[in-house]
Amino acid sequence: MWPFADAVKARASSFMCAYQRINGSYACQNSKALNGLLKTELGFDGYVMSDWGATHTGVAAIEAGLDMDMPGGLGGYGMNWKAGSFFGGNVTKAVNNGTLDVARVDDMIVRIMTPYYWLGQDKDFPSVDPSTGDLNTFSPKSTWVREFNLTGERSRDVRADHGELIRKHGAAATVLLKNENKALPLKAPKSIAVFGNDAGEDTQGFYNQDDFEYGTLTAGGGSGTGRLTYLVTPLEAIKARARQDGALVQQWLNNTLIIESNITDLWVPNVPDVCLVFLKTWAEEAADRQHLDVDWHGNAVVENVARNCNNTVVVTHSSGINTLPWADHPNVTAILAAHYPGQESGNSLVDVLYGDVNPSARLPYTIALNGTDYNAPPTTGINTTGWYDWQSWFDEKLEIDYRHFDAHNISVRYEFGFGLSYTTFELGDLAAEPVVEGITTVPEQRPVEPGGNPALWDTIYNATVPVTNSGDVEGAAVPQLYVSFPADTTPAGTPPRQLRGFEKVPLAVGETKTVGFALRRRDLSYWDVVSQDWLIPAGEFTLSVGWSSRDLKAFTKITPVQA
């Protein structure tokens, strides 16, 4: 619930209901979810739109809280406009024949138009660029079912300093997972070998490829993909940097060749100073991942390179988790999870590889030792054949990601929140003080605002901890605050630890800063199914601060409500 509450409080203008059913009814006509939770409990005053083709009825969906049917037609993805619409003229008919209250139609209109004014679209808001129609697709133009003719200036350049910005973001989002013997940052190596189909140019263009085997992966596919105006590949950026150092760069981008060859027969004349291996994992809507390995036999690529090169650095571009079975190979000296870095991919990576940027990103998920250790394996049409395999029973309850691994004491490869730096940091003593008196178990019932009951957002404790850069280069620490609830006064299944805050803190060499965490009432509450409210349990909480979910260094205890 809380991520949705955060979005509502941040004044998101619209929510989208998806394709699944909730307790037997379609999400786009589930009144409990749309009217009860979203619009009433969380106080959402914008509009709810359907995912493309997720509308299945007219009046029933409207009364359940659906405000906008997208894209408006029937058939596959709702894009057959000639066949009619669940909404459209049927809304007028429903009002006229008395099956739909006109007050609900007024509510739909107000909800749809409120964001229009809230976002200033009535005040010199730029018109839609006509070239948007050309770009807003992830399928060839020959397959379009409808083309929109827009007027006005085409192909406006709105990039400004985007290239500089995305380069910084790409470097800042790169997670350093392994760095043995200080393999990184690179120290002007004179012989560099580049391996893997993820290193070079996209040989079939950025979009609408028949096969994504060759070319670096900068963004995921589907309707949420990004549009590149240019691309700096890892290989291109590495060559540019190598020229400054007078270094030799050799490359092999065919994974099959790499796997089937004696690697020592490829490079000239000797073992390179560093072997950079680039792996990728493709994902998009309608092409979900079938496993948690890298694609195109990437594991075998790493094994064959590392067998012959004692300084193998692996870079992954992926939408999320890769299990990395070769992570403990003694010749794999460094691993970087670069995710989807955008069009400055190569430059942002080279900034990290050579130490121009000190890596500071942290994992937003757990990397398990085995794919079977997860309690929610990938579910796709290829690997899922059981009648109930598509049914989510939510048996995991609150045990999602690190909370599952912690609850069952499962060893992991890299834990949630993990990430290395080129420097070192130290934490001082953790302190926590209440900022209000008379904290009660039950929150005060106030009029609902966007985000829900305002009382749940009140800060009731402040926690502070000093952080010091104890290394020899500047960097950014990421202290993370975890909360452990009283075991004897909270429901069974409450996770052992739950993340309640984190901060990225830039620090010069030897510098110390005090980091503060505001703990709100919601952060110390659990959902009570009997009272149907958020309650603070009586008893002692443990607050922990550290560098990941399993690397906790500073602790203190608080008792908001006496037992």
CSV table of N, CA and C in Angstrom, one decimal, residues 121-275:
chain,number,residue,atom,x,y,z
A,121,GLN,N,-1.4,23.0,-17.9
A,121,GLN,CA,-1.5,22.8,-19.4
A,121,GLN,C,-2.4,23.8,-20.0
A,122,ASP,N,-3.0,24.7,-19.2
A,122,ASP,CA,-3.8,25.8,-19.8
A,122,ASP,C,-3.0,27.1,-19.9
A,123,LYS,N,-1.8,27.1,-19.5
A,123,LYS,CA,-1.0,28.3,-19.4
A,123,LYS,C,0.3,28.1,-20.3
A,124,ASP,N,0.2,28.4,-21.6
A,124,ASP,CA,1.3,28.4,-22.5
A,124,ASP,C,2.0,27.0,-22.5
A,125,PHE,N,1.3,26.0,-22.2
A,125,PHE,CA,1.9,24.7,-22.2
A,125,PHE,C,2.2,24.3,-23.7
A,126,PRO,N,3.4,23.8,-23.9
A,126,PRO,CA,3.8,23.5,-25.3
A,126,PRO,C,2.9,22.5,-26.0
A,127,SER,N,2.6,22.8,-27.3
A,127,SER,CA,1.7,21.8,-28.0
A,127,SER,C,2.5,20.5,-28.3
A,128,VAL,N,1.8,19.5,-28.6
A,128,VAL,CA,2.4,18.2,-28.9
A,128,VAL,C,3.2,18.3,-30.2
A,129,ASP,N,4.5,17.9,-30.1
A,129,ASP,CA,5.3,17.8,-31.3
A,129,ASP,C,4.8,16.8,-32.3
A,130,PRO,N,4.5,17.2,-33.6
A,130,PRO,CA,4.0,16.3,-34.6
A,130,PRO,C,4.8,15.0,-34.8
A,131,SER,N,6.1,15.1,-34.5
A,131,SER,CA,7.0,14.0,-34.7
A,131,SER,C,6.8,12.9,-33.6
A,132,THR,N,6.0,13.3,-32.6
A,132,THR,CA,5.7,12.4,-31.5
A,132,THR,C,5.1,11.1,-32.0
A,133,GLY,N,4.2,11.3,-32.9
A,133,GLY,CA,3.5,10.1,-33.5
A,133,GLY,C,4.4,9.2,-34.2
A,134,ASP,N,5.5,9.7,-34.8
A,134,ASP,CA,6.5,8.8,-35.4
A,134,ASP,C,7.3,8.1,-34.4
A,135,LEU,N,7.6,8.7,-33.3
A,135,LEU,CA,8.5,8.2,-32.3
A,135,LEU,C,7.8,7.3,-31.3
A,136,ASN,N,6.5,7.6,-31.0
A,136,ASN,CA,5.8,6.9,-29.9
A,136,ASN,C,5.3,5.5,-30.4
A,137,THR,N,6.2,4.7,-30.7
A,137,THR,CA,5.8,3.3,-31.1
A,137,THR,C,7.0,2.4,-30.9
A,138,PHE,N,6.8,1.2,-30.7
A,138,PHE,CA,7.8,0.2,-30.6
A,138,PHE,C,7.6,-0.9,-31.6
A,139,SER,N,6.8,-0.6,-32.6
A,139,SER,CA,6.6,-1.5,-33.7
A,139,SER,C,6.7,-0.8,-35.1
A,140,PRO,N,7.1,-1.4,-36.1
A,140,PRO,CA,7.2,-0.8,-37.4
A,140,PRO,C,6.0,0.0,-37.8
A,141,LYS,N,6.2,1.1,-38.5
A,141,LYS,CA,5.0,1.9,-38.9
A,141,LYS,C,4.0,1.2,-39.8
A,142,SER,N,4.5,0.2,-40.5
A,142,SER,CA,3.6,-0.6,-41.4
A,142,SER,C,2.6,-1.4,-40.6
A,143,THR,N,2.8,-1.6,-39.3
A,143,THR,CA,1.9,-2.4,-38.5
A,143,THR,C,0.9,-1.5,-37.7
A,144,TRP,N,1.0,-0.1,-37.9
A,144,TRP,CA,0.1,0.8,-37.1
A,144,TRP,C,-1.3,0.5,-37.5
A,145,VAL,N,-2.2,0.6,-36.6
A,145,VAL,CA,-3.6,0.5,-36.9
A,145,VAL,C,-4.3,1.9,-37.0
A,146,ARG,N,-3.5,2.9,-36.6
A,146,ARG,CA,-4.1,4.3,-36.7
A,146,ARG,C,-2.9,5.3,-36.6
A,147,GLU,N,-3.0,6.3,-37.4
A,147,GLU,CA,-2.0,7.4,-37.4
A,147,GLU,C,-2.6,8.7,-37.1
A,148,PHE,N,-2.0,9.4,-36.2
A,148,PHE,CA,-2.5,10.7,-35.8
A,148,PHE,C,-1.8,11.8,-36.5
A,149,ASN,N,-2.5,12.7,-37.1
A,149,ASN,CA,-2.0,13.8,-37.9
A,149,ASN,C,-2.0,15.1,-37.0
A,150,LEU,N,-0.8,15.5,-36.5
A,150,LEU,CA,-0.7,16.6,-35.6
A,150,LEU,C,0.0,17.8,-36.4
A,151,THR,N,-0.3,19.0,-36.0
A,151,THR,CA,0.2,20.2,-36.7
A,151,THR,C,1.2,20.9,-35.8
A,152,GLY,N,1.9,21.8,-36.4
A,152,GLY,CA,2.9,22.6,-35.6
A,152,GLY,C,4.3,22.2,-36.0
A,153,GLU,N,5.3,22.9,-35.3
A,153,GLU,CA,6.7,22.7,-35.6
A,153,GLU,C,7.1,21.2,-35.2
A,154,ARG,N,7.8,20.6,-36.2
A,154,ARG,CA,8.2,19.2,-36.0
A,154,ARG,C,9.6,19.1,-35.4
A,155,SER,N,9.9,18.0,-34.8
A,155,SER,CA,11.2,17.6,-34.3
A,155,SER,C,11.9,18.8,-33.6
A,156,ARG,N,11.3,19.3,-32.5
A,156,ARG,CA,11.9,20.3,-31.7
A,156,ARG,C,13.0,19.7,-30.8
A,157,ASP,N,14.1,20.4,-30.7
A,157,ASP,CA,15.2,19.9,-29.9
A,157,ASP,C,15.0,20.4,-28.5
A,158,VAL,N,14.6,19.5,-27.6
A,158,VAL,CA,14.4,19.9,-26.2
A,158,VAL,C,15.4,19.2,-25.3
A,159,ARG,N,16.5,18.7,-25.9
A,159,ARG,CA,17.5,17.9,-25.1
A,159,ARG,C,18.2,18.8,-24.1
A,160,ALA,N,18.5,20.0,-24.4
A,160,ALA,CA,19.3,20.9,-23.5
A,160,ALA,C,20.6,20.1,-23.1
A,161,ASP,N,20.8,20.0,-21.8
A,161,ASP,CA,22.0,19.3,-21.3
A,161,ASP,C,21.8,17.8,-21.0
A,162,HIS,N,20.8,17.2,-21.7
A,162,HIS,CA,20.5,15.8,-21.4
A,162,HIS,C,21.7,14.9,-21.5
A,163,GLY,N,22.5,15.1,-22.5
A,163,GLY,CA,23.7,14.2,-22.6
A,163,GLY,C,24.6,14.2,-21.4
A,164,GLU,N,24.8,15.4,-20.9
A,164,GLU,CA,25.7,15.5,-19.7
A,164,GLU,C,25.0,14.9,-18.5
A,165,LEU,N,23.7,15.2,-18.4
A,165,LEU,CA,22.9,14.7,-17.2
A,165,LEU,C,22.8,13.1,-17.2
A,166,ILE,N,22.5,12.5,-18.4
A,166,ILE,CA,22.4,11.1,-18.4
A,166,ILE,C,23.7,10.4,-18.2
A,167,ARG,N,24.8,11.1,-18.6
A,167,ARG,CA,26.1,10.5,-18.3
A,167,ARG,C,26.3,10.4,-16.8
A,168,LYS,N,26.0,11.5,-16.1
A,168,LYS,CA,26.1,11.5,-14.6
A,168,LYS,C,25.2,10.4,-14.0
A,169,HIS,N,24.0,10.4,-14.5
A,169,HIS,CA,23.0,9.4,-13.9
A,169,HIS,C,23.5,8.0,-14.2
A,170,GLY,N,24.0,7.7,-15.4
A,170,GLY,CA,24.5,6.4,-15.7
A,170,GLY,C,25.6,5.9,-14.8
A,171,ALA,N,26.5,6.8,-14.5
A,171,ALA,CA,27.6,6.5,-13.6
A,171,ALA,C,27.1,6.3,-12.2
A,172,ALA,N,26.2,7.2,-11.8
A,172,ALA,CA,25.7,7.1,-10.4
A,172,ALA,C,24.9,5.9,-10.2
A,173,ALA,N,24.3,5.3,-11.2
A,173,ALA,CA,23.4,4.1,-11.1
A,173,ALA,C,24.2,2.8,-11.3
A,174,THR,N,25.5,2.9,-11.5
A,174,THR,CA,26.3,1.6,-11.7
A,174,THR,C,26.7,1.1,-10.3
A,175,VAL,N,26.3,-0.2,-10.1
A,175,VAL,CA,26.6,-0.8,-8.8
A,175,VAL,C,27.9,-1.7,-8.9
A,176,LEU,N,28.9,-1.4,-8.1
A,176,LEU,CA,30.1,-2.2,-8.0
A,176,LEU,C,29.9,-3.3,-7.1
A,177,LEU,N,29.8,-4.5,-7.6
A,177,LEU,CA,29.5,-5.7,-6.8
A,177,LEU,C,30.8,-6.5,-6.3
A,178,LYS,N,31.8,-6.4,-7.0
A,178,LYS,CA,33.0,-7.1,-6.6
A,178,LYS,C,34.2,-6.3,-7.1
A,179,ASN,N,35.3,-6.3,-6.3
A,179,ASN,CA,36.5,-5.5,-6.6
A,179,ASN,C,37.7,-6.1,-5.9
A,180,GLU,N,38.1,-7.3,-6.4
A,180,GLU,CA,39.2,-8.0,-5.7
A,180,GLU,C,40.6,-7.4,-6.1
A,181,ASN,N,41.5,-7.3,-5.1
A,181,ASN,CA,42.8,-6.8,-5.3
A,181,ASN,C,42.8,-5.4,-5.9
A,182,LYS,N,41.8,-4.6,-5.7
A,182,LYS,CA,41.7,-3.3,-6.2
A,182,LYS,C,41.9,-3.3,-7.7
A,183,ALA,N,41.2,-4.2,-8.4
A,183,ALA,CA,41.2,-4.3,-9.8
A,183,ALA,C,40.7,-3.0,-10.5
A,184,LEU,N,39.8,-2.4,-9.8
A,184,LEU,CA,39.3,-1.1,-10.2
A,184,LEU,C,39.6,0.0,-9.2
A,185,PRO,N,39.8,1.2,-9.5
A,185,PRO,CA,39.8,1.7,-10.9
A,185,PRO,C,41.0,1.3,-11.7
A,186,LEU,N,40.8,1.2,-13.1
A,186,LEU,CA,41.9,0.9,-13.9
A,186,LEU,C,43.0,1.9,-13.9
A,187,LYS,N,44.2,1.4,-14.0
A,187,LYS,CA,45.4,2.3,-13.9
A,187,LYS,C,46.1,2.3,-15.2
A,188,ALA,N,45.5,2.9,-16.2
A,188,ALA,CA,46.1,3.1,-17.5
A,188,ALA,C,46.6,1.8,-18.1
A,189,PRO,N,45.8,0.8,-18.2
A,189,PRO,CA,46.3,-0.5,-18.8
A,189,PRO,C,46.8,-0.3,-20.2
A,190,LYS,N,47.8,-1.0,-20.6
A,190,LYS,CA,48.3,-0.8,-22.0
A,190,LYS,C,47.8,-1.9,-23.0
A,191,SER,N,47.1,-2.9,-22.5
A,191,SER,CA,46.5,-3.9,-23.3
A,191,SER,C,45.1,-4.3,-22.8
A,192,ILE,N,44.1,-4.0,-23.6
A,192,ILE,CA,42.7,-4.2,-23.1
A,192,ILE,C,42.0,-5.1,-24.1
A,193,ALA,N,41.4,-6.1,-23.6
A,193,ALA,CA,40.5,-7.0,-24.5
A,193,ALA,C,39.1,-6.8,-24.1
A,194,VAL,N,38.2,-6.6,-25.1
A,194,VAL,CA,36.8,-6.4,-24.9
A,194,VAL,C,36.1,-7.6,-25.5
A,195,PHE,N,35.2,-8.2,-24.7
A,195,PHE,CA,34.4,-9.4,-25.1
A,195,PHE,C,32.9,-9.2,-24.9
A,196,GLY,N,32.1,-9.8,-25.8
A,196,GLY,CA,30.7,-9.9,-25.5
A,196,GLY,C,29.9,-9.1,-26.5
A,197,ASN,N,28.7,-9.6,-26.8
A,197,ASN,CA,27.8,-8.9,-27.8
A,197,ASN,C,27.2,-7.7,-27.2
A,198,ASP,N,27.4,-7.3,-26.0
A,198,ASP,CA,26.8,-6.1,-25.4
A,198,ASP,C,27.7,-4.9,-25.5
A,199,ALA,N,28.9,-5.1,-26.0
A,199,ALA,CA,29.9,-4.0,-26.0
A,199,ALA,C,29.8,-3.0,-27.1
A,200,GLY,N,29.3,-3.4,-28.3
A,200,GLY,CA,29.4,-2.6,-29.5
A,200,GLY,C,28.1,-1.9,-30.0
A,201,GLU,N,28.2,-1.6,-31.2
A,201,GLU,CA,27.0,-0.9,-31.8
A,201,GLU,C,25.8,-1.8,-32.0
A,202,ASP,N,24.6,-1.2,-32.0
A,202,ASP,CA,23.4,-2.0,-32.3
A,202,ASP,C,23.3,-2.2,-33.8
A,203,THR,N,23.7,-3.3,-34.2
A,203,THR,CA,23.8,-3.5,-35.7
A,203,THR,C,22.5,-3.4,-36.5
A,204,GLN,N,21.4,-3.5,-35.8
A,204,GLN,CA,20.1,-3.4,-36.5
A,204,GLN,C,19.3,-2.2,-36.1
A,205,GLY,N,20.0,-1.2,-35.6
A,205,GLY,CA,19.3,0.0,-35.2
A,205,GLY,C,18.9,-0.1,-33.7
A,206,PHE,N,18.4,1.0,-33.2
A,206,PHE,CA,18.0,1.1,-31.8
A,206,PHE,C,16.6,0.4,-31.6
A,207,TYR,N,15.8,0.4,-32.6
A,207,TYR,CA,14.4,0.0,-32.4
A,207,TYR,C,13.9,-1.0,-33.5
A,208,ASN,N,12.9,-1.8,-33.2
A,208,ASN,CA,12.2,-2.6,-34.1
A,208,ASN,C,13.2,-3.7,-34.7
A,209,GLN,N,14.1,-4.2,-33.9
A,209,GLN,CA,15.0,-5.2,-34.4
A,209,GLN,C,14.3,-6.6,-34.4
A,210,ASP,N,14.8,-7.4,-35.4
A,210,ASP,CA,14.3,-8.7,-35.4
A,210,ASP,C,15.1,-9.6,-34.5
A,211,ASP,N,16.3,-9.2,-34.2
A,211,ASP,CA,17.2,-10.0,-33.2
A,211,ASP,C,18.0,-9.0,-32.5
A,212,PHE,N,18.0,-9.0,-31.2
A,212,PHE,CA,18.7,-8.1,-30.4
A,212,PHE,C,20.1,-8.6,-29.9
A,213,GLU,N,20.6,-9.6,-30.7
A,213,GLU,CA,21.9,-10.2,-30.2
A,213,GLU,C,23.0,-9.2,-30.2
A,214,TYR,N,23.2,-8.4,-31.2
A,214,TYR,CA,24.4,-7.6,-31.3
A,214,TYR,C,24.1,-6.1,-31.0
A,215,GLY,N,24.8,-5.6,-30.0
A,215,GLY,CA,24.7,-4.2,-29.7
A,215,GLY,C,24.5,-4.0,-28.2
A,216,THR,N,25.0,-2.9,-27.7
A,216,THR,CA,24.9,-2.7,-26.2
A,216,THR,C,23.4,-2.4,-25.8
A,217,LEU,N,23.0,-2.8,-24.7
A,217,LEU,CA,21.7,-2.6,-24.2
A,217,LEU,C,21.6,-1.3,-23.3
A,218,THR,N,20.9,-0.3,-23.7
A,218,THR,CA,20.8,0.9,-23.0
A,218,THR,C,19.5,1.2,-22.3
A,219,ALA,N,18.4,0.5,-22.8
A,219,ALA,CA,17.1,0.7,-22.3
A,219,ALA,C,16.3,-0.5,-22.6
A,220,GLY,N,15.2,-0.8,-21.8
A,220,GLY,CA,14.4,-1.9,-22.1
A,220,GLY,C,13.4,-1.6,-23.2
A,221,GLY,N,12.7,-2.6,-23.7
A,221,GLY,CA,11.8,-2.4,-24.8
A,221,GLY,C,10.4,-2.1,-24.4
A,222,GLY,N,9.5,-2.2,-25.4
A,222,GLY,CA,8.1,-1.9,-25.1
A,222,GLY,C,7.7,-0.4,-25.1
A,223,SER,N,6.5,-0.1,-24.7
A,223,SER,CA,6.0,1.2,-24.8
A,223,SER,C,6.7,2.2,-23.8
A,224,GLY,N,7.4,1.7,-22.9
A,224,GLY,CA,8.2,2.5,-21.9
A,224,GLY,C,9.6,2.8,-22.3
A,225,THR,N,10.0,2.3,-23.5
A,225,THR,CA,11.4,2.5,-23.9
A,225,THR,C,11.8,3.9,-24.1
A,226,GLY,N,13.1,4.2,-24.2
A,226,GLY,CA,13.6,5.5,-24.5
A,226,GLY,C,14.0,5.6,-25.9
A,227,ARG,N,14.1,6.9,-26.4
A,227,ARG,CA,14.5,7.1,-27.7
A,227,ARG,C,15.9,7.8,-27.7
A,228,LEU,N,16.9,7.2,-28.4
A,228,LEU,CA,18.2,7.8,-28.4
A,228,LEU,C,18.4,8.7,-29.6
A,229,THR,N,19.1,9.8,-29.4
A,229,THR,CA,19.4,10.6,-30.6
A,229,THR,C,20.9,10.3,-31.0
A,230,TYR,N,21.6,9.6,-30.1
A,230,TYR,CA,22.9,9.1,-30.5
A,230,TYR,C,23.3,8.1,-29.4
A,231,LEU,N,24.3,7.3,-29.6
A,231,LEU,CA,24.7,6.3,-28.7
A,231,LEU,C,26.2,6.2,-28.6
A,232,VAL,N,26.7,6.3,-27.4
A,232,VAL,CA,28.1,6.1,-27.1
A,232,VAL,C,28.2,4.7,-26.5
A,233,THR,N,28.8,3.8,-27.3
A,233,THR,CA,28.9,2.4,-26.8
A,233,THR,C,30.0,2.2,-25.8
A,234,PRO,N,30.0,1.2,-25.0
A,234,PRO,CA,31.2,0.9,-24.2
A,234,PRO,C,32.5,0.8,-25.0
A,235,LEU,N,32.4,0.0,-26.1
A,235,LEU,CA,33.6,-0.2,-26.9
A,235,LEU,C,34.2,1.1,-27.4
A,236,GLU,N,33.3,2.0,-27.9
A,236,GLU,CA,33.7,3.3,-28.4
A,236,GLU,C,34.4,4.1,-27.3
A,237,ALA,N,33.8,4.2,-26.1
A,237,ALA,CA,34.3,5.0,-25.0
A,237,ALA,C,35.6,4.4,-24.5
A,238,ILE,N,35.7,3.1,-24.5
A,238,ILE,CA,37.0,2.5,-24.0
A,238,ILE,C,38.1,2.8,-25.0
A,239,LYS,N,37.8,2.7,-26.3
A,239,LYS,CA,38.8,3.0,-27.3
A,239,LYS,C,39.3,4.5,-27.2
A,240,ALA,N,38.3,5.4,-27.0
A,240,ALA,CA,38.7,6.8,-26.8
A,240,ALA,C,39.6,7.0,-25.6
A,241,ARG,N,39.3,6.4,-24.5
A,241,ARG,CA,40.1,6.5,-23.3
A,241,ARG,C,41.5,5.8,-23.6
A,242,ALA,N,41.5,4.7,-24.2
A,242,ALA,CA,42.7,4.0,-24.5
A,242,ALA,C,43.7,4.8,-25.4
A,243,ARG,N,43.1,5.6,-26.3
A,243,ARG,CA,44.0,6.4,-27.2
A,243,ARG,C,44.7,7.4,-26.3
A,244,GLN,N,44.1,7.9,-25.3
A,244,GLN,CA,44.8,8.9,-24.4
A,244,GLN,C,46.0,8.2,-23.7
A,245,ASP,N,45.9,6.9,-23.4
A,245,ASP,CA,47.0,6.2,-22.7
A,245,ASP,C,47.9,5.5,-23.7
A,246,GLY,N,47.7,5.6,-25.0
A,246,GLY,CA,48.5,4.8,-25.9
A,246,GLY,C,48.3,3.3,-25.8
A,247,ALA,N,47.1,2.9,-25.5
A,247,ALA,CA,46.9,1.4,-25.2
A,247,ALA,C,46.3,0.7,-26.4
A,248,LEU,N,46.6,-0.6,-26.4
A,248,LEU,CA,46.0,-1.5,-27.4
A,248,LEU,C,44.7,-2.0,-27.0
A,249,VAL,N,43.7,-1.9,-27.9
A,249,VAL,CA,42.3,-2.4,-27.6
A,249,VAL,C,42.0,-3.5,-28.7
A,250,GLN,N,41.6,-4.7,-28.2
A,250,GLN,CA,41.2,-5.7,-29.1
A,250,GLN,C,39.8,-6.1,-28.7
A,251,GLN,N,38.9,-6.5,-29.7
A,251,GLN,CA,37.5,-6.8,-29.3
A,251,GLN,C,37.0,-8.0,-30.1
A,252,TRP,N,36.2,-8.8,-29.4
A,252,TRP,CA,35.5,-10.0,-30.0
A,252,TRP,C,34.0,-9.9,-29.4
A,253,LEU,N,33.1,-9.6,-30.4
A,253,LEU,CA,31.7,-9.3,-30.0
A,253,LEU,C,30.7,-10.5,-30.3
A,254,ASN,N,31.3,-11.5,-30.8
A,254,ASN,CA,30.4,-12.7,-31.2
A,254,ASN,C,30.5,-13.7,-30.0
A,255,ASN,N,29.4,-13.9,-29.3
A,255,ASN,CA,29.5,-14.7,-28.1
A,255,ASN,C,29.8,-16.2,-28.5
A,256,THR,N,29.2,-16.6,-29.6
A,256,THR,CA,29.5,-18.0,-30.1
A,256,THR,C,30.9,-18.2,-30.4
A,257,LEU,N,31.6,-17.3,-31.0
A,257,LEU,CA,33.0,-17.4,-31.3
A,257,LEU,C,33.8,-17.4,-30.0
A,258,ILE,N,33.4,-16.6,-29.0
A,258,ILE,CA,34.2,-16.5,-27.8
A,258,ILE,C,34.0,-17.9,-27.0
A,259,ILE,N,32.9,-18.4,-27.0
A,259,ILE,CA,32.6,-19.7,-26.3
A,259,ILE,C,33.4,-20.9,-26.9
A,260,GLU,N,33.4,-20.9,-28.3
A,260,GLU,CA,33.9,-22.1,-29.0
A,260,GLU,C,35.4,-21.9,-29.3
A,261,SER,N,36.0,-20.8,-29.0
A,261,SER,CA,37.4,-20.6,-29.3
A,261,SER,C,38.3,-20.9,-28.1
A,262,ASN,N,39.6,-21.2,-28.5
A,262,ASN,CA,40.6,-21.1,-27.4
A,262,ASN,C,41.0,-19.6,-27.3
A,263,ILE,N,40.6,-19.0,-26.2
A,263,ILE,CA,40.8,-17.6,-26.1
A,263,ILE,C,42.2,-17.1,-26.4
A,264,THR,N,43.2,-17.9,-25.9
A,264,THR,CA,44.6,-17.5,-26.1
A,264,THR,C,45.0,-17.4,-27.6
A,265,ASP,N,44.2,-18.0,-28.5
A,265,ASP,CA,44.5,-17.9,-29.9
A,265,ASP,C,43.9,-16.6,-30.5
A,266,LEU,N,43.1,-15.9,-29.7
A,266,LEU,CA,42.5,-14.7,-30.2
A,266,LEU,C,43.3,-13.5,-30.0
A,267,TRP,N,43.8,-13.3,-28.8
A,267,TRP,CA,44.5,-12.0,-28.5
A,267,TRP,C,46.0,-12.1,-28.9
A,268,VAL,N,46.5,-10.9,-29.2
A,268,VAL,CA,47.8,-10.7,-29.7
A,268,VAL,C,48.5,-9.6,-28.8
A,269,PRO,N,49.7,-9.7,-28.4
A,269,PRO,CA,50.6,-10.9,-28.5
A,269,PRO,C,50.5,-11.7,-27.2
A,270,ASN,N,50.1,-11.1,-26.1
A,270,ASN,CA,50.1,-11.8,-24.8
A,270,ASN,C,48.8,-11.6,-24.1
A,271,VAL,N,48.7,-12.2,-22.9
A,271,VAL,CA,47.5,-12.0,-22.1
A,271,VAL,C,47.3,-10.5,-21.8
A,272,PRO,N,46.1,-10.0,-22.1
A,272,PRO,CA,45.9,-8.5,-21.8
A,272,PRO,C,46.0,-8.2,-20.4
A,273,ASP,N,46.2,-6.9,-20.1
A,273,ASP,CA,46.2,-6.4,-18.7
A,273,ASP,C,44.9,-6.5,-18.1
A,274,VAL,N,43.8,-6.3,-18.9
A,274,VAL,CA,42.5,-6.5,-18.4
A,274,VAL,C,41.6,-7.0,-19.5
A,275,CYS,N,40.7,-7.9,-19.1
A,275,CYS,CA,39.7,-8.4,-20.1
A,275,CYS,C,38.3,-7.9,-19.6
